[in-house]
Amino acid sequence: MGTASKDLPSIAGALADTGVSMTSIVVEPRTDFALPWETADAFSAGLDRAVEAAHLLGCPRVVTGSGVGYGGATRTANHERLAGIFRRAVDRIEGSGVALLLEAVNTRVDHPGALLDHTADAADVVRRVGSDSFRLLYDLYHSVTQGEDPTVELAAFADLVEYVQIADSAGRGEPGTGGIDWPARLSDLRTAGYAGPIGLEYAPTTTTEASAEYIRRLARSA
């Protein structure tokens, strides 16, 4: 969830009233570190706001992305530059109790030109940063849409994964609206040892209650 222009006290009150937990929020604005008018200062200010919002909402994770990277630079050089930015970000939020997560996003449908478009790319940056406070968000929708095999990706990078989000592919609707084999994919998560929350980041085609119940049934059968 992004927090810009949101009534955070009302959201915090709703969470308290319902017992629902906020599992992640997004650092805003979405910073493209390659653009001359997007600076580390803007990212730092957004990160400060995100951590403040996370404390208010009882949320333990904030999520960031990569932008497009510097044109003409090698992928390795871009990864190292990002790692330097995120090392400073981790130092900035040290002691906050909030983890910073890096997400790879697909370039085939939703984010043309994104630098980190494969799980291995984001994992490389996470390993370069080398902090327990900087981890990987594995988004199964983005992974599948990019042509990855989740079984392979989770086997390779499960040790870095702090959080998982799901949607079906194609279409980004709720599970059951696309072609993903959900019992198999949930089994992959269990085999990989993932026991954390699963974020539901989809555009529902039915009621929230119906899509959530379908997911519960899937989880029980996996």
Coordinates of N, CA and C in Angstrom, one line a residue:
M1 N 0.8 -1.2 0.0 CA 0.0 0.0 0.0 C 0.9 1.2 0.0
G2 N 0.6 2.2 -0.8 CA 1.2 3.5 -0.8 C 0.4 4.4 0.2
T3 N 1.1 5.3 0.9 CA 0.5 6.1 1.9 C 0.3 7.5 1.6
A4 N 0.7 7.9 0.4 CA 0.6 9.3 0.0 C -0.9 9.7 -0.1
S5 N -1.3 10.8 0.5 CA -2.7 11.3 0.4 C -3.7 10.4 1.1
K6 N -3.2 9.5 2.0 CA -4.1 8.6 2.7 C -4.3 9.2 4.1
D7 N -5.5 8.9 4.6 CA -5.9 9.3 6.0 C -5.3 8.2 6.9
L8 N -4.1 8.4 7.3 CA -3.4 7.3 8.1 C -4.0 7.1 9.4
P9 N -4.4 8.1 10.2 CA -5.1 7.8 11.5 C -6.4 7.0 11.3
S10 N -7.1 7.3 10.3 CA -8.4 6.5 10.1 C -8.0 5.1 9.7
I11 N -7.0 4.9 8.9 CA -6.6 3.5 8.6 C -6.1 2.8 9.8
A12 N -5.3 3.5 10.6 CA -4.8 2.8 11.9 C -6.0 2.5 12.8
G13 N -7.0 3.3 12.8 CA -8.2 3.0 13.6 C -9.0 1.8 13.1
A14 N -9.1 1.7 11.8 CA -9.8 0.6 11.2 C -9.0 -0.7 11.4
L15 N -7.7 -0.7 11.3 CA -6.9 -1.8 11.6 C -7.1 -2.3 13.1
A16 N -7.2 -1.4 14.0 CA -7.4 -1.7 15.4 C -8.8 -2.3 15.6
D17 N -9.8 -1.7 15.0 CA -11.1 -2.1 15.2 C -11.4 -3.5 14.6
T18 N -10.7 -3.9 13.5 CA -11.0 -5.1 12.8 C -10.0 -6.2 13.2
G19 N -8.9 -5.9 13.7 CA -7.8 -6.9 14.0 C -7.0 -7.3 12.8
V20 N -7.2 -6.5 11.7 CA -6.4 -6.8 10.5 C -5.0 -6.2 10.6
S21 N -4.1 -6.9 10.1 CA -2.7 -6.4 10.1 C -2.3 -5.8 8.8
M22 N -1.6 -4.7 8.8 CA -0.9 -4.1 7.6 C 0.4 -4.8 7.4
T23 N 0.6 -5.5 6.3 CA 1.8 -6.3 6.2 C 2.9 -5.6 5.4
S24 N 2.6 -4.6 4.6 CA 3.7 -3.8 3.9 C 3.1 -2.5 3.4
I25 N 4.0 -1.5 3.3 CA 3.6 -0.3 2.6 C 4.8 0.1 1.6
V26 N 4.5 1.0 0.7 CA 5.5 1.3 -0.3 C 6.1 2.7 0.0
V27 N 7.4 2.8 -0.2 CA 8.1 4.1 -0.2 C 7.7 4.9 -1.3
E28 N 7.2 6.1 -1.0 CA 6.7 7.0 -2.1 C 7.4 8.4 -1.9
P29 N 7.7 9.1 -3.0 CA 7.3 8.7 -4.4 C 8.2 7.6 -4.9
R30 N 7.7 6.9 -5.9 CA 8.5 5.9 -6.6 C 9.7 6.5 -7.2
T31 N 10.9 6.3 -6.8 CA 12.1 7.0 -7.2 C 12.8 6.2 -8.3
D32 N 13.1 6.9 -9.4 CA 13.9 6.4 -10.5 C 15.3 7.0 -10.3
F33 N 16.2 6.2 -9.8 CA 17.5 6.7 -9.4 C 18.4 7.2 -10.6
A34 N 18.0 6.8 -11.8 CA 18.7 7.2 -13.0 C 18.4 8.6 -13.5
L35 N 17.3 9.2 -13.1 CA 16.9 10.4 -13.6 C 17.5 11.6 -12.9
P36 N 18.0 12.6 -13.6 CA 18.7 13.7 -12.9 C 17.9 14.5 -11.9
W37 N 16.6 14.5 -12.1 CA 15.8 15.2 -11.1 C 15.3 14.4 -9.9
E38 N 15.6 13.1 -10.0 CA 15.3 12.2 -8.9 C 16.6 12.0 -8.1
T39 N 16.6 12.4 -6.9 CA 17.8 12.4 -6.1 C 17.7 11.4 -4.9
A40 N 18.9 11.1 -4.4 CA 18.9 10.3 -3.1 C 18.2 11.0 -2.0
D41 N 18.2 12.4 -2.0 CA 17.5 13.1 -1.0 C 16.0 12.9 -1.1
A42 N 15.4 12.8 -2.3 CA 14.0 12.6 -2.4 C 13.7 11.2 -1.9
F43 N 14.5 10.2 -2.2 CA 14.3 8.9 -1.7 C 14.4 8.8 -0.2
S44 N 15.3 9.5 0.4 CA 15.5 9.5 1.8 C 14.3 10.1 2.5
A45 N 13.8 11.2 2.0 CA 12.6 11.8 2.6 C 11.4 10.9 2.5
G46 N 11.2 10.3 1.4 CA 10.1 9.3 1.2 C 10.3 8.1 2.2
L47 N 11.5 7.7 2.4 CA 11.8 6.6 3.3 C 11.4 7.0 4.7
D48 N 11.8 8.2 5.1 CA 11.5 8.7 6.4 C 10.0 8.7 6.7
R49 N 9.2 9.2 5.7 CA 7.8 9.2 5.8 C 7.2 7.8 5.8
A50 N 7.8 6.9 5.1 CA 7.2 5.5 5.1 C 7.5 4.9 6.4
V51 N 8.6 5.1 7.0 CA 8.9 4.5 8.3 C 7.9 5.1 9.4
E52 N 7.7 6.4 9.3 CA 6.8 7.0 10.2 C 5.4 6.4 10.1
A53 N 5.0 6.3 8.8 CA 3.6 5.7 8.6 C 3.6 4.2 9.0
A54 N 4.7 3.5 8.8 CA 4.7 2.1 9.3 C 4.6 2.0 10.8
H55 N 5.2 2.9 11.5 CA 5.0 2.9 13.0 C 3.6 3.1 13.4
L56 N 3.0 4.1 12.7 CA 1.6 4.4 13.0 C 0.7 3.3 12.7
L57 N 0.9 2.5 11.7 CA 0.0 1.5 11.2 C 0.4 0.1 11.8
G58 N 1.5 0.0 12.5 CA 2.0 -1.3 13.1 C 2.5 -2.2 12.0
C59 N 3.1 -1.6 10.9 CA 3.5 -2.4 9.8 C 5.0 -2.6 9.8
P60 N 5.5 -3.8 9.7 CA 6.9 -4.1 9.9 C 7.8 -4.0 8.6
R61 N 7.2 -3.7 7.4 CA 7.9 -3.7 6.2 C 7.6 -2.5 5.3
V62 N 8.6 -1.9 4.7 CA 8.4 -0.9 3.6 C 9.1 -1.4 2.4
V63 N 8.5 -1.2 1.2 CA 8.9 -1.8 -0.1 C 9.5 -0.7 -1.0
T64 N 10.5 -1.0 -1.7 CA 11.1 -0.1 -2.7 C 11.4 -0.9 -4.0
G65 N 11.6 -0.1 -5.1 CA 12.0 -0.7 -6.3 C 13.3 -0.1 -6.8
S66 N 13.5 -0.3 -8.1 CA 14.8 0.1 -8.7 C 14.8 1.2 -9.6
G67 N 13.7 1.5 -10.3 CA 13.8 2.4 -11.4 C 14.4 1.7 -12.6
V68 N 14.9 2.5 -13.6 CA 15.3 1.9 -14.9 C 16.8 1.7 -14.9
G69 N 17.6 2.3 -14.0 CA 19.0 2.2 -14.0 C 19.7 3.2 -15.0
Y70 N 21.0 3.4 -14.9 CA 21.7 4.3 -15.7 C 21.8 3.7 -17.1
G71 N 21.4 4.4 -18.1 CA 21.6 4.0 -19.5 C 23.1 3.9 -19.9
G72 N 23.5 2.9 -20.5 CA 24.9 2.8 -20.9 C 25.8 2.1 -19.9
A73 N 25.3 2.0 -18.6 CA 26.1 1.3 -17.6 C 25.8 -0.2 -17.7
T74 N 26.7 -1.0 -17.3 CA 26.5 -2.4 -17.2 C 25.5 -2.8 -16.1
R75 N 24.9 -3.9 -16.3 CA 24.0 -4.4 -15.2 C 24.7 -4.5 -13.9
T76 N 25.9 -5.0 -13.9 CA 26.7 -5.1 -12.6 C 26.9 -3.8 -12.0
A77 N 27.3 -2.8 -12.8 CA 27.5 -1.4 -12.3 C 26.2 -0.8 -11.7
N78 N 25.1 -1.1 -12.4 CA 23.8 -0.6 -11.9 C 23.5 -1.2 -10.6
H79 N 23.7 -2.5 -10.5 CA 23.4 -3.2 -9.2 C 24.2 -2.7 -8.1
E80 N 25.5 -2.5 -8.3 CA 26.4 -2.0 -7.3 C 26.0 -0.5 -6.9
R81 N 25.6 0.3 -7.8 CA 25.1 1.6 -7.5 C 23.9 1.6 -6.6
L82 N 22.9 0.7 -7.0 CA 21.7 0.6 -6.2 C 22.1 0.0 -4.8
A83 N 23.0 -0.9 -4.7 CA 23.4 -1.5 -3.4 C 24.0 -0.4 -2.5
G84 N 24.7 0.6 -3.1 CA 25.2 1.7 -2.3 C 24.1 2.6 -1.7
I85 N 23.1 2.8 -2.6 CA 22.0 3.7 -2.1 C 21.3 3.0 -1.0
F86 N 21.1 1.6 -1.2 CA 20.3 0.9 -0.2 C 21.1 0.7 1.1
R87 N 22.4 0.6 1.0 CA 23.2 0.5 2.2 C 23.0 1.7 3.1
R88 N 23.0 2.9 2.5 CA 22.8 4.1 3.2 C 21.4 4.2 3.7
A89 N 20.4 3.6 3.0 CA 19.0 3.6 3.4 C 18.9 2.7 4.7
V90 N 19.5 1.6 4.7 CA 19.5 0.7 5.8 C 20.1 1.4 7.1
D91 N 21.2 2.1 6.9 CA 21.8 2.8 8.0 C 20.9 3.9 8.5
R92 N 20.1 4.5 7.6 CA 19.2 5.6 8.0 C 18.1 5.1 8.9
I93 N 17.6 3.9 8.6 CA 16.4 3.4 9.4 C 16.9 2.4 10.5
E94 N 18.2 2.3 10.7 CA 18.6 1.4 11.8 C 18.0 1.7 13.1
G95 N 17.5 0.6 13.7 CA 16.8 0.8 15.0 C 15.4 1.1 15.0
S96 N 14.8 1.2 13.7 CA 13.4 1.6 13.6 C 12.5 0.4 13.8
G97 N 13.0 -0.8 13.7 CA 12.2 -2.0 13.7 C 11.5 -2.3 12.4
V98 N 11.8 -1.5 11.4 CA 11.1 -1.7 10.1 C 12.2 -2.3 9.1
A99 N 11.8 -3.3 8.3 CA 12.6 -3.8 7.3 C 12.4 -3.2 6.0
L100 N 13.4 -3.0 5.2 CA 13.3 -2.4 3.8 C 13.4 -3.6 2.8
L101 N 12.4 -3.7 2.0 CA 12.3 -4.8 1.0 C 12.5 -4.3 -0.4
L102 N 13.1 -5.1 -1.2 CA 13.4 -4.8 -2.6 C 12.5 -5.8 -3.5
E103 N 11.8 -5.2 -4.5 CA 10.9 -6.0 -5.3 C 11.4 -5.9 -6.8
A104 N 11.4 -7.1 -7.4 CA 11.6 -7.2 -8.8 C 10.2 -7.2 -9.5
V105 N 10.1 -6.4 -10.6 CA 8.8 -6.3 -11.3 C 8.9 -6.7 -12.7
N106 N 7.9 -7.2 -13.3 CA 7.9 -7.7 -14.7 C 8.0 -6.5 -15.7
T107 N 8.8 -6.7 -16.7 CA 8.8 -5.6 -17.8 C 8.0 -6.0 -19.0
R108 N 7.4 -7.2 -19.0 CA 6.6 -7.6 -20.2 C 5.3 -7.0 -20.2
V109 N 4.7 -6.6 -19.1 CA 3.3 -6.1 -19.1 C 3.2 -4.8 -18.3
D110 N 3.7 -4.8 -17.1 CA 3.4 -3.7 -16.2 C 4.4 -2.6 -16.0
H111 N 5.7 -2.9 -16.1 CA 6.8 -2.0 -15.8 C 7.9 -2.0 -16.9
P112 N 7.6 -1.6 -18.1 CA 8.6 -1.6 -19.2 C 9.8 -0.8 -18.8
G113 N 11.0 -1.3 -19.0 CA 12.2 -0.6 -18.7 C 12.8 -0.8 -17.3
A114 N 12.1 -1.4 -16.4 CA 12.5 -1.6 -15.0 C 13.9 -2.3 -15.0
L115 N 14.8 -1.9 -14.2 CA 16.1 -2.5 -14.1 C 16.0 -3.9 -13.5
L116 N 15.4 -4.0 -12.4 CA 15.3 -5.3 -11.7 C 14.0 -6.0 -12.1
D117 N 14.1 -6.8 -13.2 CA 12.9 -7.4 -13.8 C 13.0 -8.9 -13.6
H118 N 14.0 -9.5 -12.9 CA 14.1 -10.9 -12.6 C 14.4 -11.0 -11.1
T119 N 13.9 -12.1 -10.5 CA 14.2 -12.3 -9.1 C 15.7 -12.3 -8.8
A120 N 16.5 -12.9 -9.7 CA 17.9 -13.0 -9.5 C 18.6 -11.7 -9.5
D121 N 18.0 -10.7 -10.2 CA 18.6 -9.3 -10.2 C 18.4 -8.7 -8.8
A122 N 17.2 -8.8 -8.3 CA 16.9 -8.2 -7.0 C 17.7 -8.9 -5.9
A123 N 17.8 -10.2 -6.1 CA 18.5 -11.0 -5.1 C 20.0 -10.6 -5.1
D124 N 20.6 -10.3 -6.2 CA 22.0 -9.9 -6.3 C 22.2 -8.6 -5.6
V125 N 21.2 -7.6 -5.7 CA 21.4 -6.4 -5.0 C 21.2 -6.6 -3.5
V126 N 20.3 -7.4 -3.1 CA 20.1 -7.7 -1.7 C 21.4 -8.3 -1.1
R127 N 22.0 -9.2 -1.8 CA 23.2 -9.8 -1.3 C 24.4 -8.8 -1.2
R128 N 24.4 -7.9 -2.2 CA 25.4 -6.9 -2.2 C 25.3 -6.0 -0.9
V129 N 24.0 -5.7 -0.6 CA 23.8 -4.8 0.6 C 24.2 -5.6 1.9
G130 N 23.8 -6.9 2.0 CA 24.3 -7.7 3.1 C 23.8 -7.3 4.4
S131 N 22.5 -7.0 4.6 CA 22.0 -6.6 5.9 C 20.7 -7.4 6.1
D132 N 20.5 -7.9 7.4 CA 19.3 -8.6 7.7 C 18.1 -7.6 7.6
S133 N 18.3 -6.3 7.6 CA 17.2 -5.4 7.5 C 16.8 -5.0 6.1
F134 N 17.5 -5.6 5.1 CA 17.3 -5.4 3.7 C 17.1 -6.7 3.0
R135 N 15.8 -7.0 2.6 CA 15.5 -8.3 2.2 C 14.7 -8.3 0.9
L136 N 14.2 -9.4 0.5 CA 13.6 -9.6 -0.8 C 12.1 -9.8 -0.7
L137 N 11.3 -9.0 -1.5 CA 9.9 -9.2 -1.7 C 9.8 -10.1 -2.9
Y138 N 9.2 -11.3 -2.8 CA 9.0 -12.1 -3.9 C 7.5 -12.0 -4.3
D139 N 7.3 -11.4 -5.5 CA 5.9 -11.2 -6.0 C 5.7 -12.3 -7.1
L140 N 4.9 -13.3 -6.8 CA 4.7 -14.4 -7.6 C 4.1 -14.0 -9.0
Y141 N 3.2 -13.0 -9.0 CA 2.6 -12.5 -10.2 C 3.7 -12.0 -11.1
H142 N 4.5 -11.1 -10.6 CA 5.6 -10.6 -11.5 C 6.5 -11.6 -12.0
S143 N 6.9 -12.6 -11.1 CA 7.8 -13.6 -11.5 C 7.2 -14.5 -12.6
V144 N 6.0 -14.9 -12.5 CA 5.4 -15.7 -13.5 C 5.2 -15.0 -14.8
T145 N 4.7 -13.7 -14.7 CA 4.5 -12.9 -15.9 C 5.8 -12.6 -16.6
Q146 N 6.9 -12.6 -15.9 CA 8.3 -12.4 -16.5 C 8.8 -13.7 -17.1
G147 N 8.1 -14.8 -17.0 CA 8.5 -16.1 -17.6 C 9.3 -17.0 -16.6
E148 N 9.4 -16.6 -15.4 CA 10.1 -17.4 -14.4 C 9.4 -18.6 -13.9
D149 N 10.1 -19.6 -13.4 CA 9.5 -20.8 -12.8 C 9.6 -20.6 -11.3
P150 N 8.5 -20.4 -10.6 CA 8.6 -20.1 -9.1 C 9.3 -21.2 -8.3
T151 N 9.2 -22.4 -8.8 CA 9.9 -23.5 -8.1 C 11.4 -23.3 -8.1
V152 N 11.9 -22.9 -9.2 CA 13.3 -22.6 -9.4 C 13.7 -21.4 -8.6
E153 N 13.0 -20.3 -8.7 CA 13.3 -19.1 -8.0 C 13.3 -19.2 -6.5
L154 N 12.3 -19.9 -6.0 CA 12.2 -20.0 -4.5 C 13.3 -21.0 -4.0
A155 N 13.6 -22.0 -4.8 CA 14.7 -22.9 -4.4 C 16.0 -22.1 -4.3
A156 N 16.2 -21.2 -5.2 CA 17.5 -20.4 -5.3 C 17.6 -19.3 -4.3
F157 N 16.5 -18.7 -3.9 CA 16.5 -17.4 -3.2 C 15.7 -17.4 -1.9
A158 N 15.2 -18.5 -1.5 CA 14.3 -18.5 -0.3 C 14.9 -17.9 0.9
D159 N 16.2 -18.0 1.0 CA 16.9 -17.5 2.2 C 16.8 -16.0 2.3
L160 N 16.5 -15.3 1.2 CA 16.5 -13.9 1.1 C 15.0 -13.3 1.2
V161 N 14.1 -14.2 1.1 CA 12.7 -13.8 1.0 C 12.1 -13.4 2.4
E162 N 11.6 -12.2 2.5 CA 11.0 -11.7 3.8 C 9.5 -11.7 3.6
Y163 N 9.0 -11.6 2.4 CA 7.6 -11.3 2.2 C 7.2 -11.8 0.8
V164 N 6.0 -12.3 0.6 CA 5.5 -12.8 -0.7 C 4.1 -12.1 -1.0
Q165 N 4.0 -11.7 -2.2 CA 2.7 -11.2 -2.7 C 2.2 -12.1 -3.9
I166 N 0.9 -12.1 -4.1 CA 0.3 -13.0 -5.1 C -0.8 -12.2 -5.9
A167 N -0.9 -12.6 -7.1 CA -2.0 -12.3 -8.0 C -1.9 -13.4 -9.1
D168 N -3.0 -13.6 -9.8 CA -3.0 -14.6 -10.9 C -2.4 -13.9 -12.2
S169 N -1.9 -14.8 -13.1 CA -1.4 -14.4 -14.3 C -1.9 -15.3 -15.4
A170 N -2.4 -14.8 -16.5 CA -2.4 -13.3 -16.9 C -3.6 -12.6 -16.2
G171 N -3.6 -11.3 -16.2 CA -4.7 -10.5 -15.8 C -4.6 -9.8 -14.5
R172 N -3.8 -10.3 -13.6 CA -3.6 -9.8 -12.2 C -4.8 -9.8 -11.4
G173 N -5.7 -10.7 -11.7 CA -6.9 -10.9 -10.8 C -6.6 -11.8 -9.6
E174 N -7.6 -12.1 -8.9 CA -7.5 -13.0 -7.8 C -7.1 -14.4 -8.2
P175 N -6.5 -15.2 -7.4 CA -6.2 -16.6 -7.7 C -7.4 -17.3 -8.3
G176 N -7.3 -18.1 -9.4 CA -8.4 -18.7 -10.0 C -8.8 -18.1 -11.3
T177 N -8.3 -16.8 -11.6 CA -8.8 -16.1 -12.7 C -7.8 -16.2 -13.9
G178 N -6.6 -16.8 -13.6 CA -5.6 -16.9 -14.7 C -5.1 -18.3 -14.8
G179 N -3.8 -18.5 -15.2 CA -3.3 -19.8 -15.4 C -2.4 -20.4 -14.4
I180 N -2.2 -19.7 -13.3 CA -1.2 -20.3 -12.3 C -1.8 -21.5 -11.6
D181 N -1.0 -22.5 -11.4 CA -1.4 -23.7 -10.6 C -1.2 -23.3 -9.1
W182 N -2.2 -22.9 -8.5 CA -2.1 -22.4 -7.1 C -1.7 -23.4 -6.1
P183 N -2.3 -24.6 -6.1 CA -1.9 -25.6 -5.1 C -0.4 -25.9 -5.2
A184 N 0.1 -26.0 -6.5 CA 1.5 -26.2 -6.7 C 2.4 -25.1 -6.2
R185 N 2.0 -23.9 -6.5 CA 2.8 -22.7 -6.1 C 2.8 -22.5 -4.5
L186 N 1.6 -22.7 -3.9 CA 1.6 -22.7 -2.4 C 2.5 -23.8 -1.8
S187 N 2.5 -24.9 -2.5 CA 3.4 -26.0 -2.0 C 4.8 -25.6 -2.2
D188 N 5.2 -24.9 -3.3 CA 6.5 -24.4 -3.4 C 6.9 -23.5 -2.3
L189 N 6.0 -22.7 -1.8 CA 6.4 -21.8 -0.7 C 6.6 -22.6 0.5
R190 N 5.8 -23.6 0.8 CA 6.0 -24.4 2.0 C 7.3 -25.2 1.9
T191 N 7.6 -25.7 0.7 CA 8.8 -26.5 0.5 C 10.0 -25.6 0.7
A192 N 9.9 -24.4 0.3 CA 11.0 -23.4 0.5 C 11.2 -22.9 1.9
G193 N 10.3 -23.3 2.8 CA 10.3 -22.9 4.2 C 9.7 -21.6 4.5
Y194 N 9.0 -21.0 3.5 CA 8.4 -19.7 3.8 C 7.2 -19.8 4.7
A195 N 7.2 -19.1 5.8 CA 6.1 -19.2 6.8 C 5.5 -17.8 7.1
G196 N 5.9 -16.8 6.3 CA 5.4 -15.5 6.6 C 4.1 -15.2 5.9
P197 N 3.6 -13.9 6.0 CA 2.3 -13.6 5.4 C 2.4 -13.6 3.9
I198 N 1.2 -13.7 3.3 CA 1.1 -13.6 1.9 C 0.2 -12.4 1.5
G199 N 0.8 -11.4 0.9 CA 0.0 -10.2 0.5 C -0.8 -10.5 -0.7
L200 N -2.0 -10.0 -0.7 CA -3.0 -10.2 -1.8 C -3.0 -8.9 -2.6
E201 N -2.2 -8.9 -3.6 CA -2.0 -7.6 -4.5 C -2.6 -7.9 -5.8
Y202 N -4.0 -8.0 -5.9 CA -4.6 -8.3 -7.1 C -5.8 -7.3 -7.3
A203 N -6.3 -7.2 -8.5 CA -7.5 -6.5 -8.9 C -8.7 -7.5 -8.9
P204 N -9.5 -7.5 -7.8 CA -10.5 -8.6 -7.7 C -11.6 -8.4 -8.8
T205 N -12.0 -9.6 -9.3 CA -13.1 -9.7 -10.2 C -14.4 -10.1 -9.5
T206 N -14.3 -10.4 -8.2 CA -15.5 -10.8 -7.4 C -15.4 -10.1 -6.1
T207 N -16.2 -10.5 -5.1 CA -16.2 -9.8 -3.9 C -14.9 -10.2 -3.1
T208 N -14.5 -9.3 -2.2 CA -13.4 -9.6 -1.3 C -13.6 -10.9 -0.6
E209 N -14.8 -11.1 0.0 CA -15.1 -12.3 0.8 C -14.9 -13.6 -0.1
A210 N -15.4 -13.5 -1.3 CA -15.4 -14.7 -2.2 C -13.9 -15.0 -2.6
S211 N -13.1 -14.0 -2.9 CA -11.8 -14.3 -3.3 C -10.9 -14.7 -2.1
A212 N -11.2 -14.1 -1.0 CA -10.4 -14.5 0.2 C -10.7 -16.0 0.6
E213 N -12.0 -16.4 0.5 CA -12.4 -17.7 0.9 C -11.7 -18.7 -0.1
Y214 N -11.6 -18.4 -1.3 CA -11.0 -19.3 -2.3 C -9.5 -19.5 -1.9
I215 N -8.9 -18.4 -1.5 CA -7.5 -18.5 -1.1 C -7.3 -19.3 0.1
R216 N -8.2 -19.2 1.1 CA -8.2 -20.0 2.3 C -8.3 -21.5 1.9
R217 N -9.2 -21.8 1.0 CA -9.3 -23.2 0.6 C -8.1 -23.7 -0.1
L218 N -7.5 -22.9 -0.9 CA -6.2 -23.3 -1.5 C -5.1 -23.6 -0.5
A219 N -5.0 -22.7 0.5 CA -4.0 -22.8 1.5 C -4.1 -24.1 2.3
R220 N -5.4 -24.4 2.6 CA -5.6 -25.6 3.4 C -5.3 -26.9 2.6
S221 N -5.4 -26.8 1.2 CA -5.2 -28.0 0.4 C -3.8 -28.1 -0.1
A222 N -3.0 -27.1 0.1 CA -1.6 -27.1 -0.5 C -0.7 -28.0 0.3

